[in-house]
Coordinates of C-alpha atoms and ligand atoms in Angstrom, one line a residue:
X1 CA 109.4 69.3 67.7
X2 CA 111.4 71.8 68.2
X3 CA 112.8 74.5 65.8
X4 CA 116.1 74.9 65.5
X5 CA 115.8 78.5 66.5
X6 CA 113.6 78.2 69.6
X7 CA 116.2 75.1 70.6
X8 CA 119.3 77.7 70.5
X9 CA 117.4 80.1 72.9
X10 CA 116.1 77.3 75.1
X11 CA 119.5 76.1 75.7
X12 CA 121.5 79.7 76.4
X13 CA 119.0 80.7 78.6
X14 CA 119.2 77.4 80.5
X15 CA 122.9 77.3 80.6
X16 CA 123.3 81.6 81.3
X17 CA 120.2 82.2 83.0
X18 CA 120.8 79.7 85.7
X19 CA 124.2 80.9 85.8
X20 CA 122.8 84.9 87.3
X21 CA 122.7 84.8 90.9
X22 CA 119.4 85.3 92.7
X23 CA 121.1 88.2 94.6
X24 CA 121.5 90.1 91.5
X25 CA 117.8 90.0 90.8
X26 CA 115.1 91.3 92.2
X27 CA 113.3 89.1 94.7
X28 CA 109.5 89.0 93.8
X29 CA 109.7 91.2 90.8
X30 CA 109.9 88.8 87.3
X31 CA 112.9 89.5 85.2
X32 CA 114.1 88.1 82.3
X33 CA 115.6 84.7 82.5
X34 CA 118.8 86.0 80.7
X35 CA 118.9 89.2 78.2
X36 CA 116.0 91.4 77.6
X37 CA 112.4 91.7 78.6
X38 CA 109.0 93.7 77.7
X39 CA 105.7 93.4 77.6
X40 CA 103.8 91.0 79.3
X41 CA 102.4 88.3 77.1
X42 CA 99.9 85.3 78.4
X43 CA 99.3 86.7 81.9
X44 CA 97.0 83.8 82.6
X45 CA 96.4 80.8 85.4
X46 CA 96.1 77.7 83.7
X47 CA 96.5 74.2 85.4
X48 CA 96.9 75.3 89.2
X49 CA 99.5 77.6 88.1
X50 CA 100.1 81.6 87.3
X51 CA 101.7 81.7 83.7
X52 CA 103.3 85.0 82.6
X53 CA 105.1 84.9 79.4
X54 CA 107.4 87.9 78.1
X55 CA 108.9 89.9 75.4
X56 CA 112.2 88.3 75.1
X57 CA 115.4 88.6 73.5
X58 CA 117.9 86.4 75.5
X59 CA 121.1 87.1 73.8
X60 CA 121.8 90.7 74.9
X61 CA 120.0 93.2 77.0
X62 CA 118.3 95.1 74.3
X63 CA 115.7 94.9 71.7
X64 CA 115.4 91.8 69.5
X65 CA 114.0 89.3 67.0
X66 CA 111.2 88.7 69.7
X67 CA 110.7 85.4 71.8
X68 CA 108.3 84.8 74.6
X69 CA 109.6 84.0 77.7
X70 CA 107.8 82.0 80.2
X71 CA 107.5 81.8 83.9
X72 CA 105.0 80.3 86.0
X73 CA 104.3 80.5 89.4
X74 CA 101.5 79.7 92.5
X75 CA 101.5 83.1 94.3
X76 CA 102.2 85.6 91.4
X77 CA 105.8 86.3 93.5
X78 CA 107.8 83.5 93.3
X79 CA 108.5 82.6 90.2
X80 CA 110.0 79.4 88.1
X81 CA 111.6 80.0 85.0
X82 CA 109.9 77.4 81.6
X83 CA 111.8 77.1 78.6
X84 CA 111.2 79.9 75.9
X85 CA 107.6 79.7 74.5
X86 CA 108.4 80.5 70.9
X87 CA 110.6 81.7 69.0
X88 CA 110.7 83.8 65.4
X89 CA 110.7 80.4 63.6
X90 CA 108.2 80.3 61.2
X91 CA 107.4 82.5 57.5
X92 CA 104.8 84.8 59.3
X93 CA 106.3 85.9 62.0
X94 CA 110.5 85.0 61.2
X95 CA 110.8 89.0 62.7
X96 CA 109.3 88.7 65.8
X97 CA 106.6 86.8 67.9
X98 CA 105.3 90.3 69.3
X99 CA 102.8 90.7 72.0
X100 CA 99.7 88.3 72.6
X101 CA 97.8 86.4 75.5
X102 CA 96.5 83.0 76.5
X103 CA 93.2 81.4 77.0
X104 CA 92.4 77.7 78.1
X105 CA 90.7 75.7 75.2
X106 CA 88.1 73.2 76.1
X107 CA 90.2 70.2 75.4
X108 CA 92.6 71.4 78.4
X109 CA 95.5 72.5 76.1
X110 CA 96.2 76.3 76.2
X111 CA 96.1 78.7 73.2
X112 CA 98.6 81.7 72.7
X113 CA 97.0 84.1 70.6
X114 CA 99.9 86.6 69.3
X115 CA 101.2 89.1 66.4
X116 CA 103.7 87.1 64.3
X117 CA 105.6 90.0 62.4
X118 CA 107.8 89.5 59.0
X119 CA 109.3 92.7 57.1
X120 CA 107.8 93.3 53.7
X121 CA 109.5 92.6 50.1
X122 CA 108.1 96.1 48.9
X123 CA 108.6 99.4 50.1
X124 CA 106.0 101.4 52.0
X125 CA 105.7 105.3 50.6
X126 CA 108.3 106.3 53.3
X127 CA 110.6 104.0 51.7
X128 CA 111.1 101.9 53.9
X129 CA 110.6 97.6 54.4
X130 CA 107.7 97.7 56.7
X131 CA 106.1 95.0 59.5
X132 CA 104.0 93.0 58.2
X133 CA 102.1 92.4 61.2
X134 CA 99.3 89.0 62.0
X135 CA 97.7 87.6 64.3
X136 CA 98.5 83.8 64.5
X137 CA 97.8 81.0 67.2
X138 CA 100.3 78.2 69.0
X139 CA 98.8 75.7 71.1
X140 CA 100.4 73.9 73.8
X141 CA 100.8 72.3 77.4
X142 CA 101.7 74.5 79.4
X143 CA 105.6 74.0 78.4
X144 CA 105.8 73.2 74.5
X145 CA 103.5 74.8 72.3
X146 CA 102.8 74.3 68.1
X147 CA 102.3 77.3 65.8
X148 CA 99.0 75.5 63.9
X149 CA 99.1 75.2 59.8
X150 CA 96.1 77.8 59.7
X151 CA 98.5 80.5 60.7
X152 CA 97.5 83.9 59.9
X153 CA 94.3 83.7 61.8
X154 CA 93.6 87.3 60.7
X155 CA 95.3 89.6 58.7
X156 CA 95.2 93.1 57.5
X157 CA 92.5 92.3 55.3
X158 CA 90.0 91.9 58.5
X159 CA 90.8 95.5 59.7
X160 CA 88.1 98.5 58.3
X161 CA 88.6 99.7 55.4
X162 CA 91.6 102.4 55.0
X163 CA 93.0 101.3 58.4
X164 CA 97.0 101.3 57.8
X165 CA 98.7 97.9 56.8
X166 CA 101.8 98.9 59.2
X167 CA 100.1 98.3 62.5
X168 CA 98.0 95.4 63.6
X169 CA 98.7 93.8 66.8
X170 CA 99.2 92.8 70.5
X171 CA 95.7 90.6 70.8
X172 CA 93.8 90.4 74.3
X173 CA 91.7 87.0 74.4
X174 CA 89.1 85.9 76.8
X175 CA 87.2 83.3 77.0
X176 CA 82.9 84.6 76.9
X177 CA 80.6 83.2 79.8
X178 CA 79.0 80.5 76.7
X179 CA 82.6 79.3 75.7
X180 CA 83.3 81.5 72.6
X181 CA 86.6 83.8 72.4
X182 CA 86.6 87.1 72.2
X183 CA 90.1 89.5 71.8
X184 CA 90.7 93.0 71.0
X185 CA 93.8 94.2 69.2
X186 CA 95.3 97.7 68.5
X187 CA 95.5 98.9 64.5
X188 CA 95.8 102.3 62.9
X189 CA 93.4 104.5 61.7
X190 CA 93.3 106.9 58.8
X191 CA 94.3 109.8 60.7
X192 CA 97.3 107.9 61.3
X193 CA 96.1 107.4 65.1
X194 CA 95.4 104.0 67.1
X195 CA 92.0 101.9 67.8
X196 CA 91.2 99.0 69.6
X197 CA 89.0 96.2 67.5
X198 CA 87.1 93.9 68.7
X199 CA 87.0 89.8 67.3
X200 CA 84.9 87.1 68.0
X201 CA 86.1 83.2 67.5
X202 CA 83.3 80.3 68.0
X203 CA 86.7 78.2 68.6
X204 CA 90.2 80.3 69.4
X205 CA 91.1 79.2 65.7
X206 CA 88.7 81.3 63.5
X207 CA 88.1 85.0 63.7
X208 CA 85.9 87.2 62.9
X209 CA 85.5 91.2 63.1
X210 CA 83.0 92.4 65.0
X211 CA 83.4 96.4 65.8
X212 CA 86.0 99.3 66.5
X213 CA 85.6 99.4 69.9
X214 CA 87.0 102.5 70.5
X215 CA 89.7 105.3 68.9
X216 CA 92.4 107.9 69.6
X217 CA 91.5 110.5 67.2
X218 CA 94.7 111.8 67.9
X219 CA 93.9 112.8 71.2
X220 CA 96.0 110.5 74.0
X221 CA 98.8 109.7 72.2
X222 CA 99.0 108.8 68.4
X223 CA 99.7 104.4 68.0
X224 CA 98.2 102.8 70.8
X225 CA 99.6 99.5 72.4
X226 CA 98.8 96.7 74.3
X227 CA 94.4 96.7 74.7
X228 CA 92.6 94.9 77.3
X229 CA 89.5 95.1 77.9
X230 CA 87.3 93.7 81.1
X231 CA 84.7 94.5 83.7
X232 CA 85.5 95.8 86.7
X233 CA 82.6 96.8 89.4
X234 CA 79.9 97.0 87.0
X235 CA 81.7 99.6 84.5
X236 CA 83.9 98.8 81.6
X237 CA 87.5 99.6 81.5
X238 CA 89.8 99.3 78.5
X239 CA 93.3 99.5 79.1
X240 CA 95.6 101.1 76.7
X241 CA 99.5 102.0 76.3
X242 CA 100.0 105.6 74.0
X243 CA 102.5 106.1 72.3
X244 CA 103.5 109.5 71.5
X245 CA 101.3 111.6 74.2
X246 CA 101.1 114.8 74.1
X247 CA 101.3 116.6 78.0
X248 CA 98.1 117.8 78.8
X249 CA 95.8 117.7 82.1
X250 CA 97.3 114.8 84.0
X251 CA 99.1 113.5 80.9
X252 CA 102.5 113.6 80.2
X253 CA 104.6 113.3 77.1
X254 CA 105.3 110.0 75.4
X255 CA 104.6 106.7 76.4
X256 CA 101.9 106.2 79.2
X257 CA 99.4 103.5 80.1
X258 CA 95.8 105.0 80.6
X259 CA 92.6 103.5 81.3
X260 CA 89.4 104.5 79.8
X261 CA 86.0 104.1 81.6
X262 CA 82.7 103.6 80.1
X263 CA 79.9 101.5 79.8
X264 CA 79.8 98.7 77.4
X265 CA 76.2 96.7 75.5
X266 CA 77.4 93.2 74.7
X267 CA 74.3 92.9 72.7
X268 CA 75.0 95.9 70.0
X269 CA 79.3 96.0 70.7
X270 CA 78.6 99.3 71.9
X271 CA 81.3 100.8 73.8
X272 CA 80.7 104.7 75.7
X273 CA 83.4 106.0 77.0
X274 CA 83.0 108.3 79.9
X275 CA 86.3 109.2 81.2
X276 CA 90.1 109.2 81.1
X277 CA 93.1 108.5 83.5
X278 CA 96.3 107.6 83.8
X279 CA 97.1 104.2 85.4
X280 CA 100.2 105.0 86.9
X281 CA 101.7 108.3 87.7
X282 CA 105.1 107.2 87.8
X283 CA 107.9 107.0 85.4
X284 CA 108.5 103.2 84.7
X285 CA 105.2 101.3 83.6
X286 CA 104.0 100.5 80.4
X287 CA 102.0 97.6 78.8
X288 CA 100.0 96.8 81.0
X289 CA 98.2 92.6 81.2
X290 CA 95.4 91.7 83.3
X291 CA 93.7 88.0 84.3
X292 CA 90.5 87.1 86.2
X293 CA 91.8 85.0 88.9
X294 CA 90.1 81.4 89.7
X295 CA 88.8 83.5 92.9
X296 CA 87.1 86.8 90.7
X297 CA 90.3 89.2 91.3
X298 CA 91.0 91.5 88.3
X299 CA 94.5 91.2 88.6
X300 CA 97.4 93.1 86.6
X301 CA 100.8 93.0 85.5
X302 CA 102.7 95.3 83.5
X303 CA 106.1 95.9 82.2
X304 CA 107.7 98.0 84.5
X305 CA 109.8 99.7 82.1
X306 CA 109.2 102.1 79.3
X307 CA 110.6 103.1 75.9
X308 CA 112.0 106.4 77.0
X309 CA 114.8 105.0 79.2
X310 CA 115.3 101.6 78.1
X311 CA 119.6 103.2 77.4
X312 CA 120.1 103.3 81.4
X313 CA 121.0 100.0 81.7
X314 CA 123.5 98.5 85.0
X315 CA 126.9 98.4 84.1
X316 CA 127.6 94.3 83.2
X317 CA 124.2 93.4 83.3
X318 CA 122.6 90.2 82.9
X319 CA 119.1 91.0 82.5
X320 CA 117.2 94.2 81.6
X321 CA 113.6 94.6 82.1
X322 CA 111.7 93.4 85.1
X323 CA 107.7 93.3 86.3
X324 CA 105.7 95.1 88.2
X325 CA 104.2 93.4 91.6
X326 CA 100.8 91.7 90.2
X327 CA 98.2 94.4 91.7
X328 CA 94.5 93.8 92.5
X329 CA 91.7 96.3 91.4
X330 CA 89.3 97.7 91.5
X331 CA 87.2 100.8 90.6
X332 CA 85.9 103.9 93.3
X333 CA 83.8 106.8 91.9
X334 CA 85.1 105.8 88.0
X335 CA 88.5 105.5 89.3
X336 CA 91.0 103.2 89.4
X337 CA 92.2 101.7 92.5
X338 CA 95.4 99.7 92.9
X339 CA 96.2 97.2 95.6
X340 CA 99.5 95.0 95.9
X341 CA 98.5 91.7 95.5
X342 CA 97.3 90.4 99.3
X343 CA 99.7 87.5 98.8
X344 CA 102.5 89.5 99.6
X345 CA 101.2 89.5 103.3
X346 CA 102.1 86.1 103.6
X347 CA 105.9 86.9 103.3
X348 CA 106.0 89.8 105.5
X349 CA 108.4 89.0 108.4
X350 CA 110.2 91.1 111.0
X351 CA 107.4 93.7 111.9
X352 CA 109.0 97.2 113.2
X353 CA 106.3 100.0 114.2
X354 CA 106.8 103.2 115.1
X355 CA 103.8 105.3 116.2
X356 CA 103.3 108.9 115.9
X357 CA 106.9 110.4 115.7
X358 CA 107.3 114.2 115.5
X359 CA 109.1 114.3 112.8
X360 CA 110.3 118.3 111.2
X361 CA 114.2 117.8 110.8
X362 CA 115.6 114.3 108.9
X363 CA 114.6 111.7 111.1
X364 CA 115.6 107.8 110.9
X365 CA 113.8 105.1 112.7
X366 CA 114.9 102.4 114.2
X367 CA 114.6 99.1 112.1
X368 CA 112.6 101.4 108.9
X369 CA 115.5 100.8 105.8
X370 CA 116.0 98.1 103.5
X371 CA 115.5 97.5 99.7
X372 CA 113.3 94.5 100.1
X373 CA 110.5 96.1 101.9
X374 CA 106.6 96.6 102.6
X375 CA 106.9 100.3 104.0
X376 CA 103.7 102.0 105.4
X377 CA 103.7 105.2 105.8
X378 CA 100.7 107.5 107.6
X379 CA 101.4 111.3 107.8
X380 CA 99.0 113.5 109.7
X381 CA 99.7 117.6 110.5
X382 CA 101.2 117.7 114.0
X383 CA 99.1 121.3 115.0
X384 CA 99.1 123.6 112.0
X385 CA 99.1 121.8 108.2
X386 CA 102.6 121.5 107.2
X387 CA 104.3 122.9 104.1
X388 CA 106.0 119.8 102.6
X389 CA 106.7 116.2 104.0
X390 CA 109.4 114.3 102.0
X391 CA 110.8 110.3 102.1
X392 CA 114.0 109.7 101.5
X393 CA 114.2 106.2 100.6
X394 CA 117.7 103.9 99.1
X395 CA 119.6 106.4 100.2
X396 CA 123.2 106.7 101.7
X397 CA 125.6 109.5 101.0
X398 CA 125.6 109.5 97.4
X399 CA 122.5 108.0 96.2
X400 CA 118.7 108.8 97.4
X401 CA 115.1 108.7 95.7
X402 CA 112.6 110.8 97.1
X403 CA 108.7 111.0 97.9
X404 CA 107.5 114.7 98.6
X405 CA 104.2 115.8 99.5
X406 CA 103.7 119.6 99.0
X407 CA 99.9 120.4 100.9
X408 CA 99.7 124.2 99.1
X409 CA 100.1 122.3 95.2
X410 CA 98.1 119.0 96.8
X411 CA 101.4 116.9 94.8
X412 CA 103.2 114.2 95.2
X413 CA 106.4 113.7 93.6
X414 CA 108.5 111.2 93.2
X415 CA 112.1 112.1 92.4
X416 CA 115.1 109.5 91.1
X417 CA 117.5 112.2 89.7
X418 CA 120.1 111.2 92.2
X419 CA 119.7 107.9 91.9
X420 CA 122.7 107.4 89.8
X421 CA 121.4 107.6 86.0
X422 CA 123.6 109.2 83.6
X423 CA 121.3 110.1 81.1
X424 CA 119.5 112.9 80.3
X425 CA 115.4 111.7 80.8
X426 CA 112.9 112.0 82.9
X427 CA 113.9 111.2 86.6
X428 CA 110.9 112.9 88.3
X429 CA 107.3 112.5 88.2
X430 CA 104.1 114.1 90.4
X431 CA 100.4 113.8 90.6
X432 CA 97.7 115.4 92.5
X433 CA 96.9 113.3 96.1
X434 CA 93.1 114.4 96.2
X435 CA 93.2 115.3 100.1
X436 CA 93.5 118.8 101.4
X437 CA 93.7 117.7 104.9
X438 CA 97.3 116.8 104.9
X439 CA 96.3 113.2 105.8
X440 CA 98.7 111.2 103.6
X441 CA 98.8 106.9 103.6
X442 CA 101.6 105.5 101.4
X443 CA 102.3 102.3 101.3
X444 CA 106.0 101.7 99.6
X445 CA 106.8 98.6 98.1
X446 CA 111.2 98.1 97.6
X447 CA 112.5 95.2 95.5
X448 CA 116.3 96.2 95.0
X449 CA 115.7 97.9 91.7
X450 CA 112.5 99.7 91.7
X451 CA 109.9 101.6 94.3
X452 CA 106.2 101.6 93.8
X453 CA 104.3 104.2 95.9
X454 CA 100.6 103.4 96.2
X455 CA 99.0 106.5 97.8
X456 CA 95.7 106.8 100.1
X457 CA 94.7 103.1 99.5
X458 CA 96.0 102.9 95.9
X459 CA 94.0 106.1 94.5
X460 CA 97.3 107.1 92.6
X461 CA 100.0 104.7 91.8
X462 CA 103.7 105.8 91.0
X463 CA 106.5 103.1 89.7
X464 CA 110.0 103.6 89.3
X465 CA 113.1 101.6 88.8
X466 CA 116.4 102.2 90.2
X467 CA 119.9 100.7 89.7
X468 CA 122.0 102.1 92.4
X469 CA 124.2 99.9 94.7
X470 CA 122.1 97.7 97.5
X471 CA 124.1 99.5 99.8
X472 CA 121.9 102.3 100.0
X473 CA 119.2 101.2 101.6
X474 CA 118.5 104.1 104.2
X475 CA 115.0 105.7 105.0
X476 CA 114.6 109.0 106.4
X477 CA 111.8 111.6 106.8
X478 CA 111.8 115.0 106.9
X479 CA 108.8 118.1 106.8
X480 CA 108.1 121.7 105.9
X481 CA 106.6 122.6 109.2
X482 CA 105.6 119.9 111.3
X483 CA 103.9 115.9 110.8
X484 CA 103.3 113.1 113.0
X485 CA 104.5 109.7 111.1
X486 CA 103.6 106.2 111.9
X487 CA 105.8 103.7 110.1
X488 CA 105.2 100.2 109.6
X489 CA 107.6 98.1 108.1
X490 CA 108.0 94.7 107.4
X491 CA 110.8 92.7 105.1
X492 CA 109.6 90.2 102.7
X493 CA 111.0 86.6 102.7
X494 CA 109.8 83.9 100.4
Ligands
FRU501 C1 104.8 97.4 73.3 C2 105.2 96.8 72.0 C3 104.0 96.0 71.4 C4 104.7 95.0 70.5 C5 105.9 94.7 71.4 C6 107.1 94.3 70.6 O1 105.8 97.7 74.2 O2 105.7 97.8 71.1 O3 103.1 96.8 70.7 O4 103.9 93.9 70.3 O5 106.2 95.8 72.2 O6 108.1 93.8 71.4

């Protein structure tokens, strides 16, 4: 049954989401059936079917009492809206049903594993009501899911001892190769900074603590969000969104999602970390969720959003918040690497290829411009290495976004400031591209309100959204001395 609550949001979103025409979404990018979206939640494949639930609050476009959306879909691109998962319904978690993920159970129903949240009756030192945040369980379908009677499954009496009672959340489960659960979940140490813990379940229902996997110390950001934690090419990554980062190295200030590779002993719980990065180099991604498809791809999603400019919303807007395109990966020389997912292929259409074009002046090509796009780019020195090479992409006299390449720095830089934002945030970002030869790959994925630039093969990512009119949709390339560009393009129709 029903609550009353979750009934009211299945029935607006029916009757206002359907009413949003697809041309004011984006085409293979997930938004919000109606109002607002975060985090992925219950990125899973369950039942022949891709299920991505969301943050959700579908009476406005901002921040609320959180739901989950739900969407499910057979390529990870086309996507079919489900009624609202859940809803803030129930004692333990009447402020919010905050971030979480799914696993299969072995009875064929599917579990959601999430933080219910409900503000505190007393004061915390600050003086203020505080979150009183749990981890609880709903179990379901695939389209109707219970909250179960044992609900808390854990609470803050299963964190270490002086961890903070304010922050406990966003579990990861996965199912173990002998049919146990395991999940990690952020909480707060006593230098006030994050840590991801790991708990064991014989069943999905009953949790145990079983180690701190790993901690901030302060030192990438202070709270950490959002923990997964996997195998990938025989290291360990664990995937975590900062809050609060301080710049330093290739780290910028505020929110980020980074990725931290080590090695990992399943038999002590031991996890050594080795190293570092960034995930994306971009402005807009945060939160990241990853699944182990049925065929052994690590794939992720992530919101492509973050905090920082969540107040730069489209005049009239329907929806705010939207997905990134599901990306493969994989890991080279303790890196990262990020591929589109290879379903997108199938929806490429209209091939236009242009082959080695001198290109120093702004130069257009013939058939490369659209905002629904799978753009490759390959840039090679054209005699003596060039300066700069720079994109141009949904552009038209007013509005642009650009890609620049400077060979002296070895940076790329991606550059929204005229991209018709009013507000005073970051609107540029840049990395280091490690090549010194001036040989440059980007491949440029357009969905009508964002870019994401995967450079050299997906060695650096970058991800922005953009809310200009679809009328600028013009591509042009320019240089600093002199390139040869080959362009590929193809649209995408699904
Ligand atoms: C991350 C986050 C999570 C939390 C959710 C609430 O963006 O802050 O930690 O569960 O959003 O919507």
């Amino acid at each position: 049954m029903n609550s009353p609550i979750l009934q009211k949001a299945r029935t607006y979103e029916a009757q206002y989401g359907e009413a949003i025409p697809a041309s004011e979404r984006p085409v293979y990018h997930l938004t919000p059936w109606v109002g607002w979206m975060n985090d992925p939640n219950g990125f899973s494949f369950y039942q022949g079917q891709y299920h991505l639930f969301y943050q959700y609050y579908p009476y406005k476009t901002v921040w609320g009492p959180m739901h989950w959306g739900h969407a499910v879909s057979r390529d990870l691109l086309r996507w079919e809206y489900l009624p609202a998962a859940m809803a803030p319904d129930m004692p333990y978690d009447k402020d919010g049903c905050f971030s979480g993920s799914a696993a299969e159970l072995p009875d064929g129903r599917q579990l959601l594993l999430y933080t219910g949240v409900c503000k505190s009756e007393d004061l915390n030192p600050e003086g203020h009501y505080y979150d009183i945040q749990t981890q609880c369980v709903a179990v379901g379908d695939g389209v109707n899911y219970e909250k179960i009677p044992q609900n808390p499954v854990l609470t803050v009496k299963d964190l270490p001892e002086g961890y903070s009672k304010y922050d406990f959340r966003d579990p990861k489960i996965w199912q173990e190769p002998d049919g146990t659960y395991s999940a990690v979940a952020v909480a707060r140490t006593e230098d006030k900074s994050g840590a991801v813990i790991l708990y064991h379940s014989p069943d999905g229902f009953e949790w145990h603590f079983v180690t701190v996997l790993d901690h901030c110390r302060n030192e990438h950001g202070r709270m950490w969000e959002c923990p997964d934690f996997f195998e990938l090419d025989g290291r360990y990554l664990l995937l975590l969104s900062p809050q609060e980062m301080q710049a330093r190295d290739e780290f910028h200030a505020g929110h980020a999602t980074i990725y931290l590779v080590g090695d990992y002993d399943p038999e002590t719980h031991t996890f050594r970390r080795e190293d570092v990065h960034l995930a994306d180099y971009g402005i807009d991604f945060y939160a990241t969720q990853t699944l182990l498809a049925p065929d052994g791809r690590r794939i992720m999603t992530a919101w492509l959003q973050t905090w920082s400019d969540i107040e730069d919303k489209p005049q009239g807007a329907k929806w705010f918040g939207q997905m990134i395109c599901p990306r493969e990966l994989h890991l080279k020389d303790g890196r990262l690497i990020q591929a589109p997912i290879r379903e997108l292929e199938a929806a490429r259409t209209n091939r236009v290829y242009h082959e080695n074009v001198s290109v120093s002046q702004p130069t257009t090509l013939e058939g490369i411009r659209g905002r629904v796009a799978d753009l490759t780019v390959n840039v090679a020195p054209d005699g003596e290495l060039y300066r700069s090479f720079t994109i141009k992409m949904a552009a038209d006299g007013e509005y642009y976004t650009s890609l620049t390449y400077d060979t002296y720095t070895s940076r790329l830089t991606i550059d929204r400031s005229h991209a018709g934002s009013h507000c005073d945030f970051v609107h540029s970002r840049s990395c280091e591209v490690r090549r010194q030869d001036g040989a440059l790959k980007l491949r440029i994925l357009l969905d009508r309100n964002s870019i994401e630039v995967f450079a050299n093969d997906g060695e650096q990512v970058m991800t922005v959204w953009l809310y200009t009119p679809q009328s600028a949709d013009g591509i042009s390339f320019s240089a600093d001395g002199k390139v040869k560009v080959t362009a590929e393009q193809y649209d995408l129709s699904f």
